[in-house]
JSON list of C-alpha atoms in Angstrom, two decimals:
[
{"chain": "A", "resi": 56, "resn": "UNK", "atom": "CA", "xyz": [30.06, 5.90, -13.73]},
{"chain": "A", "resi": 57, "resn": "UNK", "atom": "CA", "xyz": [27.74, 3.03, -14.53]},
{"chain": "A", "resi": 58, "resn": "UNK", "atom": "CA", "xyz": [28.77, 1.17, -11.35]},
{"chain": "A", "resi": 59, "resn": "UNK", "atom": "CA", "xyz": [28.06, 4.26, -9.20]},
{"chain": "A", "resi": 60, "resn": "UNK", "atom": "CA", "xyz": [24.61, 4.64, -10.76]},
{"chain": "A", "resi": 61, "resn": "UNK", "atom": "CA", "xyz": [23.88, 0.97, -10.07]},
{"chain": "A", "resi": 62, "resn": "UNK", "atom": "CA", "xyz": [25.04, 1.38, -6.47]},
{"chain": "A", "resi": 63, "resn": "UNK", "atom": "CA", "xyz": [22.85, 4.47, -6.04]},
{"chain": "A", "resi": 64, "resn": "UNK", "atom": "CA", "xyz": [19.88, 2.68, -7.54]},
{"chain": "A", "resi": 65, "resn": "UNK", "atom": "CA", "xyz": [20.33, -0.20, -5.06]},
{"chain": "A", "resi": 66, "resn": "UNK", "atom": "CA", "xyz": [20.44, 2.28, -2.20]},
{"chain": "A", "resi": 67, "resn": "UNK", "atom": "CA", "xyz": [17.33, 4.04, -3.45]},
{"chain": "A", "resi": 68, "resn": "UNK", "atom": "CA", "xyz": [15.41, 0.81, -3.92]},
{"chain": "A", "resi": 69, "resn": "UNK", "atom": "CA", "xyz": [16.42, -0.53, -0.50]},
{"chain": "A", "resi": 70, "resn": "UNK", "atom": "CA", "xyz": [15.46, 2.72, 1.23]},
{"chain": "A", "resi": 71, "resn": "UNK", "atom": "CA", "xyz": [12.16, 2.90, -0.64]},
{"chain": "A", "resi": 72, "resn": "UNK", "atom": "CA", "xyz": [11.24, -0.66, 0.31]},
{"chain": "A", "resi": 73, "resn": "UNK", "atom": "CA", "xyz": [12.10, -0.07, 3.97]},
{"chain": "A", "resi": 74, "resn": "UNK", "atom": "CA", "xyz": [10.20, 3.22, 4.17]},
{"chain": "A", "resi": 75, "resn": "UNK", "atom": "CA", "xyz": [7.14, 1.98, 2.28]},
{"chain": "A", "resi": 76, "resn": "UNK", "atom": "CA", "xyz": [7.06, -1.56, 3.63]},
{"chain": "A", "resi": 77, "resn": "UNK", "atom": "CA", "xyz": [4.92, -0.45, 6.54]},
{"chain": "A", "resi": 78, "resn": "UNK", "atom": "CA", "xyz": [2.16, 0.89, 4.30]},
{"chain": "A", "resi": 79, "resn": "UNK", "atom": "CA", "xyz": [0.04, -2.31, 4.03]},
{"chain": "A", "resi": 80, "resn": "UNK", "atom": "CA", "xyz": [-0.29, -2.42, 7.81]},
{"chain": "A", "resi": 81, "resn": "UNK", "atom": "CA", "xyz": [-2.14, 0.92, 7.78]},
{"chain": "A", "resi": 82, "resn": "UNK", "atom": "CA", "xyz": [-5.34, -0.81, 6.77]},
{"chain": "A", "resi": 83, "resn": "UNK", "atom": "CA", "xyz": [-5.24, -2.94, 9.92]},
{"chain": "A", "resi": 84, "resn": "UNK", "atom": "CA", "xyz": [-5.51, 0.17, 12.14]},
{"chain": "A", "resi": 85, "resn": "UNK", "atom": "CA", "xyz": [-8.57, 0.71, 14.26]},
{"chain": "A", "resi": 86, "resn": "UNK", "atom": "CA", "xyz": [-11.02, 3.09, 12.70]},
{"chain": "A", "resi": 87, "resn": "UNK", "atom": "CA", "xyz": [-10.59, 5.97, 15.15]},
{"chain": "A", "resi": 88, "resn": "UNK", "atom": "CA", "xyz": [-7.27, 5.25, 16.83]},
{"chain": "A", "resi": 89, "resn": "UNK", "atom": "CA", "xyz": [-4.13, 7.07, 15.83]},
{"chain": "A", "resi": 90, "resn": "UNK", "atom": "CA", "xyz": [-1.08, 4.96, 15.24]},
{"chain": "A", "resi": 91, "resn": "UNK", "atom": "CA", "xyz": [0.72, 4.29, 12.00]},
{"chain": "A", "resi": 92, "resn": "UNK", "atom": "CA", "xyz": [-0.48, 7.58, 10.50]},
{"chain": "A", "resi": 93, "resn": "UNK", "atom": "CA", "xyz": [1.64, 9.32, 13.11]},
{"chain": "A", "resi": 94, "resn": "UNK", "atom": "CA", "xyz": [4.69, 7.62, 11.58]},
{"chain": "A", "resi": 95, "resn": "UNK", "atom": "CA", "xyz": [3.63, 7.79, 7.92]},
{"chain": "A", "resi": 96, "resn": "UNK", "atom": "CA", "xyz": [3.24, 11.57, 8.01]},
{"chain": "A", "resi": 97, "resn": "UNK", "atom": "CA", "xyz": [6.99, 11.93, 8.64]},
{"chain": "A", "resi": 98, "resn": "UNK", "atom": "CA", "xyz": [8.13, 9.13, 6.33]},
{"chain": "A", "resi": 99, "resn": "UNK", "atom": "CA", "xyz": [8.93, 11.46, 3.37]},
{"chain": "A", "resi": 100, "resn": "UNK", "atom": "CA", "xyz": [11.02, 13.72, 5.63]},
{"chain": "A", "resi": 101, "resn": "UNK", "atom": "CA", "xyz": [12.81, 10.66, 7.05]},
{"chain": "A", "resi": 102, "resn": "UNK", "atom": "CA", "xyz": [13.44, 9.38, 3.53]},
{"chain": "A", "resi": 103, "resn": "UNK", "atom": "CA", "xyz": [15.11, 12.69, 2.57]},
{"chain": "A", "resi": 104, "resn": "UNK", "atom": "CA", "xyz": [17.56, 12.43, 5.46]},
{"chain": "A", "resi": 105, "resn": "UNK", "atom": "CA", "xyz": [18.11, 8.69, 4.95]},
{"chain": "A", "resi": 106, "resn": "UNK", "atom": "CA", "xyz": [18.89, 9.02, 1.24]},
{"chain": "A", "resi": 107, "resn": "UNK", "atom": "CA", "xyz": [21.27, 11.91, 1.91]},
{"chain": "A", "resi": 108, "resn": "UNK", "atom": "CA", "xyz": [23.01, 10.01, 4.72]},
{"chain": "A", "resi": 109, "resn": "UNK", "atom": "CA", "xyz": [23.38, 6.99, 2.41]},
{"chain": "A", "resi": 110, "resn": "UNK", "atom": "CA", "xyz": [25.24, 9.14, -0.09]},
{"chain": "A", "resi": 111, "resn": "UNK", "atom": "CA", "xyz": [22.59, 9.42, -2.80]},
{"chain": "A", "resi": 112, "resn": "UNK", "atom": "CA", "xyz": [23.21, 12.51, -4.93]},
{"chain": "A", "resi": 113, "resn": "UNK", "atom": "CA", "xyz": [20.85, 15.30, -3.88]},
{"chain": "A", "resi": 114, "resn": "UNK", "atom": "CA", "xyz": [20.20, 18.71, -5.38]},
{"chain": "A", "resi": 115, "resn": "UNK", "atom": "CA", "xyz": [21.84, 20.46, -2.41]},
{"chain": "A", "resi": 116, "resn": "UNK", "atom": "CA", "xyz": [24.55, 19.76, 0.10]},
{"chain": "A", "resi": 117, "resn": "UNK", "atom": "CA", "xyz": [23.84, 19.22, 3.80]},
{"chain": "A", "resi": 118, "resn": "UNK", "atom": "CA", "xyz": [23.61, 22.88, 4.96]},
{"chain": "A", "resi": 119, "resn": "UNK", "atom": "CA", "xyz": [21.12, 23.91, 2.28]},
{"chain": "A", "resi": 120, "resn": "UNK", "atom": "CA", "xyz": [19.16, 20.67, 2.61]},
{"chain": "A", "resi": 121, "resn": "UNK", "atom": "CA", "xyz": [18.94, 21.16, 6.39]},
{"chain": "A", "resi": 122, "resn": "UNK", "atom": "CA", "xyz": [17.76, 24.77, 6.03]},
{"chain": "A", "resi": 123, "resn": "UNK", "atom": "CA", "xyz": [15.13, 23.82, 3.44]},
{"chain": "A", "resi": 124, "resn": "UNK", "atom": "CA", "xyz": [13.87, 20.84, 5.42]},
{"chain": "A", "resi": 125, "resn": "UNK", "atom": "CA", "xyz": [13.63, 22.77, 8.69]},
{"chain": "A", "resi": 126, "resn": "UNK", "atom": "CA", "xyz": [11.99, 25.82, 7.10]},
{"chain": "A", "resi": 127, "resn": "UNK", "atom": "CA", "xyz": [9.52, 23.62, 5.22]},
{"chain": "A", "resi": 128, "resn": "UNK", "atom": "CA", "xyz": [8.50, 21.93, 8.47]},
{"chain": "A", "resi": 129, "resn": "UNK", "atom": "CA", "xyz": [8.28, 25.15, 10.50]},
{"chain": "A", "resi": 130, "resn": "UNK", "atom": "CA", "xyz": [6.29, 27.05, 7.86]},
{"chain": "A", "resi": 131, "resn": "UNK", "atom": "CA", "xyz": [3.89, 24.15, 7.28]},
{"chain": "A", "resi": 132, "resn": "UNK", "atom": "CA", "xyz": [3.34, 23.68, 11.01]},
{"chain": "A", "resi": 133, "resn": "UNK", "atom": "CA", "xyz": [2.83, 27.40, 11.60]},
{"chain": "A", "resi": 134, "resn": "UNK", "atom": "CA", "xyz": [0.20, 27.77, 8.91]},
{"chain": "A", "resi": 135, "resn": "UNK", "atom": "CA", "xyz": [-1.58, 24.51, 9.77]},
{"chain": "A", "resi": 136, "resn": "UNK", "atom": "CA", "xyz": [-1.85, 25.05, 13.50]},
{"chain": "A", "resi": 137, "resn": "UNK", "atom": "CA", "xyz": [-2.81, 28.71, 13.08]},
{"chain": "A", "resi": 138, "resn": "UNK", "atom": "CA", "xyz": [-5.70, 27.61, 10.86]},
{"chain": "A", "resi": 139, "resn": "UNK", "atom": "CA", "xyz": [-6.70, 24.79, 13.24]},
{"chain": "A", "resi": 140, "resn": "UNK", "atom": "CA", "xyz": [-7.03, 27.20, 16.16]},
{"chain": "A", "resi": 141, "resn": "UNK", "atom": "CA", "xyz": [-8.74, 29.88, 14.07]},
{"chain": "A", "resi": 142, "resn": "UNK", "atom": "CA", "xyz": [-11.27, 27.83, 12.07]},
{"chain": "A", "resi": 143, "resn": "UNK", "atom": "CA", "xyz": [-12.11, 25.28, 14.82]},
{"chain": "A", "resi": 144, "resn": "UNK", "atom": "CA", "xyz": [-13.87, 22.80, 12.51]},
{"chain": "A", "resi": 145, "resn": "UNK", "atom": "CA", "xyz": [-15.38, 19.70, 14.12]},
{"chain": "A", "resi": 146, "resn": "UNK", "atom": "CA", "xyz": [-13.83, 16.37, 13.13]},
{"chain": "A", "resi": 147, "resn": "UNK", "atom": "CA", "xyz": [-16.21, 13.92, 11.42]},
{"chain": "A", "resi": 148, "resn": "UNK", "atom": "CA", "xyz": [-16.14, 11.75, 14.56]},
{"chain": "A", "resi": 149, "resn": "UNK", "atom": "CA", "xyz": [-16.81, 14.85, 16.74]},
{"chain": "A", "resi": 150, "resn": "UNK", "atom": "CA", "xyz": [-13.82, 14.11, 18.96]},
{"chain": "A", "resi": 151, "resn": "UNK", "atom": "CA", "xyz": [-12.51, 17.69, 18.87]},
{"chain": "A", "resi": 152, "resn": "UNK", "atom": "CA", "xyz": [-12.54, 20.92, 16.87]},
{"chain": "A", "resi": 153, "resn": "UNK", "atom": "CA", "xyz": [-9.13, 20.68, 15.20]},
{"chain": "A", "resi": 154, "resn": "UNK", "atom": "CA", "xyz": [-10.10, 19.11, 11.90]},
{"chain": "A", "resi": 155, "resn": "UNK", "atom": "CA", "xyz": [-9.23, 21.85, 9.38]},
{"chain": "A", "resi": 156, "resn": "UNK", "atom": "CA", "xyz": [-6.67, 21.47, 7.87]},
{"chain": "A", "resi": 157, "resn": "UNK", "atom": "CA", "xyz": [-5.15, 18.03, 8.31]},
{"chain": "A", "resi": 158, "resn": "UNK", "atom": "CA", "xyz": [-1.75, 18.23, 9.95]},
{"chain": "A", "resi": 159, "resn": "UNK", "atom": "CA", "xyz": [-0.91, 14.68, 8.87]},
{"chain": "A", "resi": 160, "resn": "UNK", "atom": "CA", "xyz": [-1.57, 15.55, 5.22]},
{"chain": "A", "resi": 161, "resn": "UNK", "atom": "CA", "xyz": [0.35, 18.83, 5.55]},
{"chain": "A", "resi": 162, "resn": "UNK", "atom": "CA", "xyz": [3.53, 17.19, 6.87]},
{"chain": "A", "resi": 163, "resn": "UNK", "atom": "CA", "xyz": [3.32, 14.22, 4.51]},
{"chain": "A", "resi": 164, "resn": "UNK", "atom": "CA", "xyz": [2.99, 16.42, 1.42]},
{"chain": "A", "resi": 165, "resn": "UNK", "atom": "CA", "xyz": [5.57, 18.93, 2.64]},
{"chain": "A", "resi": 166, "resn": "UNK", "atom": "CA", "xyz": [8.07, 16.10, 3.11]},
{"chain": "A", "resi": 167, "resn": "UNK", "atom": "CA", "xyz": [7.18, 14.59, -0.26]},
{"chain": "A", "resi": 168, "resn": "UNK", "atom": "CA", "xyz": [7.84, 17.95, -1.92]},
{"chain": "A", "resi": 169, "resn": "UNK", "atom": "CA", "xyz": [11.26, 18.23, -0.24]},
{"chain": "A", "resi": 170, "resn": "UNK", "atom": "CA", "xyz": [11.96, 14.66, -1.41]},
{"chain": "A", "resi": 171, "resn": "UNK", "atom": "CA", "xyz": [10.96, 15.62, -4.96]},
{"chain": "A", "resi": 172, "resn": "UNK", "atom": "CA", "xyz": [13.16, 18.74, -4.96]},
{"chain": "A", "resi": 173, "resn": "UNK", "atom": "CA", "xyz": [16.21, 17.00, -3.54]},
{"chain": "A", "resi": 174, "resn": "UNK", "atom": "CA", "xyz": [16.08, 13.58, -5.23]},
{"chain": "A", "resi": 175, "resn": "UNK", "atom": "CA", "xyz": [13.57, 13.79, -8.07]},
{"chain": "A", "resi": 176, "resn": "UNK", "atom": "CA", "xyz": [16.42, 14.20, -10.56]},
{"chain": "A", "resi": 177, "resn": "UNK", "atom": "CA", "xyz": [17.87, 10.81, -9.55]},
{"chain": "A", "resi": 178, "resn": "UNK", "atom": "CA", "xyz": [14.71, 8.86, -10.37]},
{"chain": "A", "resi": 179, "resn": "UNK", "atom": "CA", "xyz": [11.07, 9.84, -10.88]},
{"chain": "A", "resi": 180, "resn": "UNK", "atom": "CA", "xyz": [10.16, 6.82, -8.70]},
{"chain": "A", "resi": 181, "resn": "UNK", "atom": "CA", "xyz": [11.49, 8.65, -5.65]},
{"chain": "A", "resi": 182, "resn": "UNK", "atom": "CA", "xyz": [8.99, 11.47, -6.21]},
{"chain": "A", "resi": 183, "resn": "UNK", "atom": "CA", "xyz": [6.21, 9.00, -7.00]},
{"chain": "A", "resi": 184, "resn": "UNK", "atom": "CA", "xyz": [6.98, 7.04, -3.82]},
{"chain": "A", "resi": 185, "resn": "UNK", "atom": "CA", "xyz": [6.96, 10.18, -1.65]},
{"chain": "A", "resi": 186, "resn": "UNK", "atom": "CA", "xyz": [3.69, 11.49, -3.01]},
{"chain": "A", "resi": 187, "resn": "UNK", "atom": "CA", "xyz": [2.15, 7.98, -2.84]},
{"chain": "A", "resi": 188, "resn": "UNK", "atom": "CA", "xyz": [2.91, 7.73, 0.88]},
{"chain": "A", "resi": 189, "resn": "UNK", "atom": "CA", "xyz": [1.52, 11.25, 1.39]},
{"chain": "A", "resi": 190, "resn": "UNK", "atom": "CA", "xyz": [-1.65, 10.40, -0.53]},
{"chain": "A", "resi": 191, "resn": "UNK", "atom": "CA", "xyz": [-2.10, 7.17, 1.42]},
{"chain": "A", "resi": 192, "resn": "UNK", "atom": "CA", "xyz": [-1.70, 9.07, 4.70]},
{"chain": "A", "resi": 193, "resn": "UNK", "atom": "CA", "xyz": [-4.33, 11.64, 3.67]},
{"chain": "A", "resi": 194, "resn": "UNK", "atom": "CA", "xyz": [-6.76, 9.01, 2.37]},
{"chain": "A", "resi": 195, "resn": "UNK", "atom": "CA", "xyz": [-6.45, 6.96, 5.54]},
{"chain": "A", "resi": 196, "resn": "UNK", "atom": "CA", "xyz": [-7.26, 10.01, 7.68]},
{"chain": "A", "resi": 197, "resn": "UNK", "atom": "CA", "xyz": [-10.52, 10.42, 5.76]},
{"chain": "A", "resi": 198, "resn": "UNK", "atom": "CA", "xyz": [-11.25, 6.67, 5.84]},
{"chain": "A", "resi": 199, "resn": "UNK", "atom": "CA", "xyz": [-10.97, 6.60, 9.62]},
{"chain": "A", "resi": 200, "resn": "UNK", "atom": "CA", "xyz": [-13.25, 9.63, 10.09]},
{"chain": "A", "resi": 201, "resn": "UNK", "atom": "CA", "xyz": [-10.50, 11.84, 11.45]},
{"chain": "A", "resi": 202, "resn": "UNK", "atom": "CA", "xyz": [-10.88, 14.40, 8.65]},
{"chain": "A", "resi": 203, "resn": "UNK", "atom": "CA", "xyz": [-13.21, 15.54, 5.89]},
{"chain": "A", "resi": 204, "resn": "UNK", "atom": "CA", "xyz": [-11.92, 15.34, 2.31]},
{"chain": "A", "resi": 205, "resn": "UNK", "atom": "CA", "xyz": [-11.42, 19.11, 2.19]},
{"chain": "A", "resi": 206, "resn": "UNK", "atom": "CA", "xyz": [-9.31, 19.00, 5.37]},
{"chain": "A", "resi": 207, "resn": "UNK", "atom": "CA", "xyz": [-6.75, 16.73, 3.74]},
{"chain": "A", "resi": 208, "resn": "UNK", "atom": "CA", "xyz": [-6.92, 18.56, 0.39]},
{"chain": "A", "resi": 209, "resn": "UNK", "atom": "CA", "xyz": [-6.17, 21.86, 2.16]},
{"chain": "A", "resi": 210, "resn": "UNK", "atom": "CA", "xyz": [-3.45, 20.20, 4.24]},
{"chain": "A", "resi": 211, "resn": "UNK", "atom": "CA", "xyz": [-1.82, 18.85, 1.08]},
{"chain": "A", "resi": 212, "resn": "UNK", "atom": "CA", "xyz": [-1.96, 22.30, -0.54]},
{"chain": "A", "resi": 213, "resn": "UNK", "atom": "CA", "xyz": [-0.45, 23.95, 2.55]},
{"chain": "A", "resi": 214, "resn": "UNK", "atom": "CA", "xyz": [2.37, 21.39, 2.64]},
{"chain": "A", "resi": 215, "resn": "UNK", "atom": "CA", "xyz": [3.24, 21.69, -1.05]},
{"chain": "A", "resi": 216, "resn": "UNK", "atom": "CA", "xyz": [2.96, 25.49, -1.22]},
{"chain": "A", "resi": 217, "resn": "UNK", "atom": "CA", "xyz": [4.93, 26.02, 2.01]},
{"chain": "A", "resi": 218, "resn": "UNK", "atom": "CA", "xyz": [7.77, 23.89, 0.71]},
{"chain": "A", "resi": 219, "resn": "UNK", "atom": "CA", "xyz": [7.76, 25.54, -2.72]},
{"chain": "A", "resi": 220, "resn": "UNK", "atom": "CA", "xyz": [7.92, 28.95, -1.01]},
{"chain": "A", "resi": 221, "resn": "UNK", "atom": "CA", "xyz": [10.73, 27.72, 1.22]},
{"chain": "A", "resi": 222, "resn": "UNK", "atom": "CA", "xyz": [12.84, 26.65, -1.76]},
{"chain": "A", "resi": 223, "resn": "UNK", "atom": "CA", "xyz": [12.09, 29.92, -3.57]},
{"chain": "A", "resi": 224, "resn": "UNK", "atom": "CA", "xyz": [13.17, 32.04, -0.59]},
{"chain": "A", "resi": 225, "resn": "UNK", "atom": "CA", "xyz": [16.22, 30.03, 0.54]},
{"chain": "A", "resi": 226, "resn": "UNK", "atom": "CA", "xyz": [17.63, 29.86, -2.99]},
{"chain": "A", "resi": 227, "resn": "UNK", "atom": "CA", "xyz": [17.67, 33.66, -3.00]},
{"chain": "A", "resi": 228, "resn": "UNK", "atom": "CA", "xyz": [18.65, 34.34, 0.63]},
{"chain": "A", "resi": 229, "resn": "UNK", "atom": "CA", "xyz": [21.41, 31.72, 0.89]},
{"chain": "A", "resi": 230, "resn": "UNK", "atom": "CA", "xyz": [22.98, 31.44, -2.58]},
{"chain": "A", "resi": 231, "resn": "UNK", "atom": "CA", "xyz": [26.33, 30.32, -1.12]},
{"chain": "A", "resi": 232, "resn": "UNK", "atom": "CA", "xyz": [24.72, 27.30, 0.51]},
{"chain": "A", "resi": 233, "resn": "UNK", "atom": "CA", "xyz": [23.30, 26.13, -2.81]},
{"chain": "A", "resi": 234, "resn": "UNK", "atom": "CA", "xyz": [26.80, 25.84, -4.28]},
{"chain": "A", "resi": 235, "resn": "UNK", "atom": "CA", "xyz": [27.81, 22.19, -4.57]},
{"chain": "A", "resi": 236, "resn": "UNK", "atom": "CA", "xyz": [30.83, 21.11, -2.58]},
{"chain": "A", "resi": 237, "resn": "UNK", "atom": "CA", "xyz": [30.61, 23.26, 0.57]},
{"chain": "A", "resi": 238, "resn": "UNK", "atom": "CA", "xyz": [29.91, 20.32, 2.86]},
{"chain": "A", "resi": 239, "resn": "UNK", "atom": "CA", "xyz": [29.52, 16.62, 2.17]},
{"chain": "A", "resi": 240, "resn": "UNK", "atom": "CA", "xyz": [28.52, 13.77, 4.46]},
{"chain": "A", "resi": 241, "resn": "UNK", "atom": "CA", "xyz": [28.25, 10.09, 3.68]},
{"chain": "A", "resi": 242, "resn": "UNK", "atom": "CA", "xyz": [27.48, 7.06, 5.80]},
{"chain": "A", "resi": 243, "resn": "UNK", "atom": "CA", "xyz": [29.36, 4.08, 4.35]},
{"chain": "A", "resi": 244, "resn": "UNK", "atom": "CA", "xyz": [27.98, 1.42, 6.67]},
{"chain": "A", "resi": 245, "resn": "UNK", "atom": "CA", "xyz": [30.75, 1.46, 9.26]},
{"chain": "A", "resi": 246, "resn": "UNK", "atom": "CA", "xyz": [31.87, 5.08, 9.20]},
{"chain": "A", "resi": 247, "resn": "UNK", "atom": "CA", "xyz": [30.44, 8.57, 8.79]},
{"chain": "A", "resi": 248, "resn": "UNK", "atom": "CA", "xyz": [32.62, 10.64, 6.45]},
{"chain": "A", "resi": 249, "resn": "UNK", "atom": "CA", "xyz": [32.41, 14.45, 6.63]},
{"chain": "A", "resi": 250, "resn": "UNK", "atom": "CA", "xyz": [34.25, 16.94, 4.43]},
{"chain": "A", "resi": 251, "resn": "UNK", "atom": "CA", "xyz": [33.94, 20.72, 4.61]},
{"chain": "A", "resi": 252, "resn": "UNK", "atom": "CA", "xyz": [35.33, 23.21, 2.09]},
{"chain": "A", "resi": 253, "resn": "UNK", "atom": "CA", "xyz": [36.05, 26.75, 3.30]}
]
């Protein structure tokens, strides 16, 4: 058991370093140009799928994880873009009227919340890493005059609350999926192993 924990910790650390290694380059971005933020907003979601594919023990198996991740994304996007087209707030740089709420902050915090739910039990550093990337994404949007502070704060709230609601609903609607052992997938480096229990 100790060897497996050490192996999982190596996987977690390697994945965390790869996913967060791009963060220092954010500061080199042009003030108004989009670029790395477009990648950083999805980094927590990508980390969820990467950790699961690497065989790190998650709260749920693949079917439930896929449902939660997809529903989190769809609900967050629906609420965010409905508000953007209803409120029509000017961006600080006056480039358009889609400032409120921040979509980048919404997706980053929604993904960080999925990461926390699925892998927070393995190590608190996973949750801290996810929320750190989300916070950096939101702060950089304000720094580059793409959003006001309340745009990113609202986006973060929408992302977190949408994901919490998703987990609440799917745990009640799909109780069979939350049972451990229904489907397992692991990428061992050279092969992809899949097992399904009926």
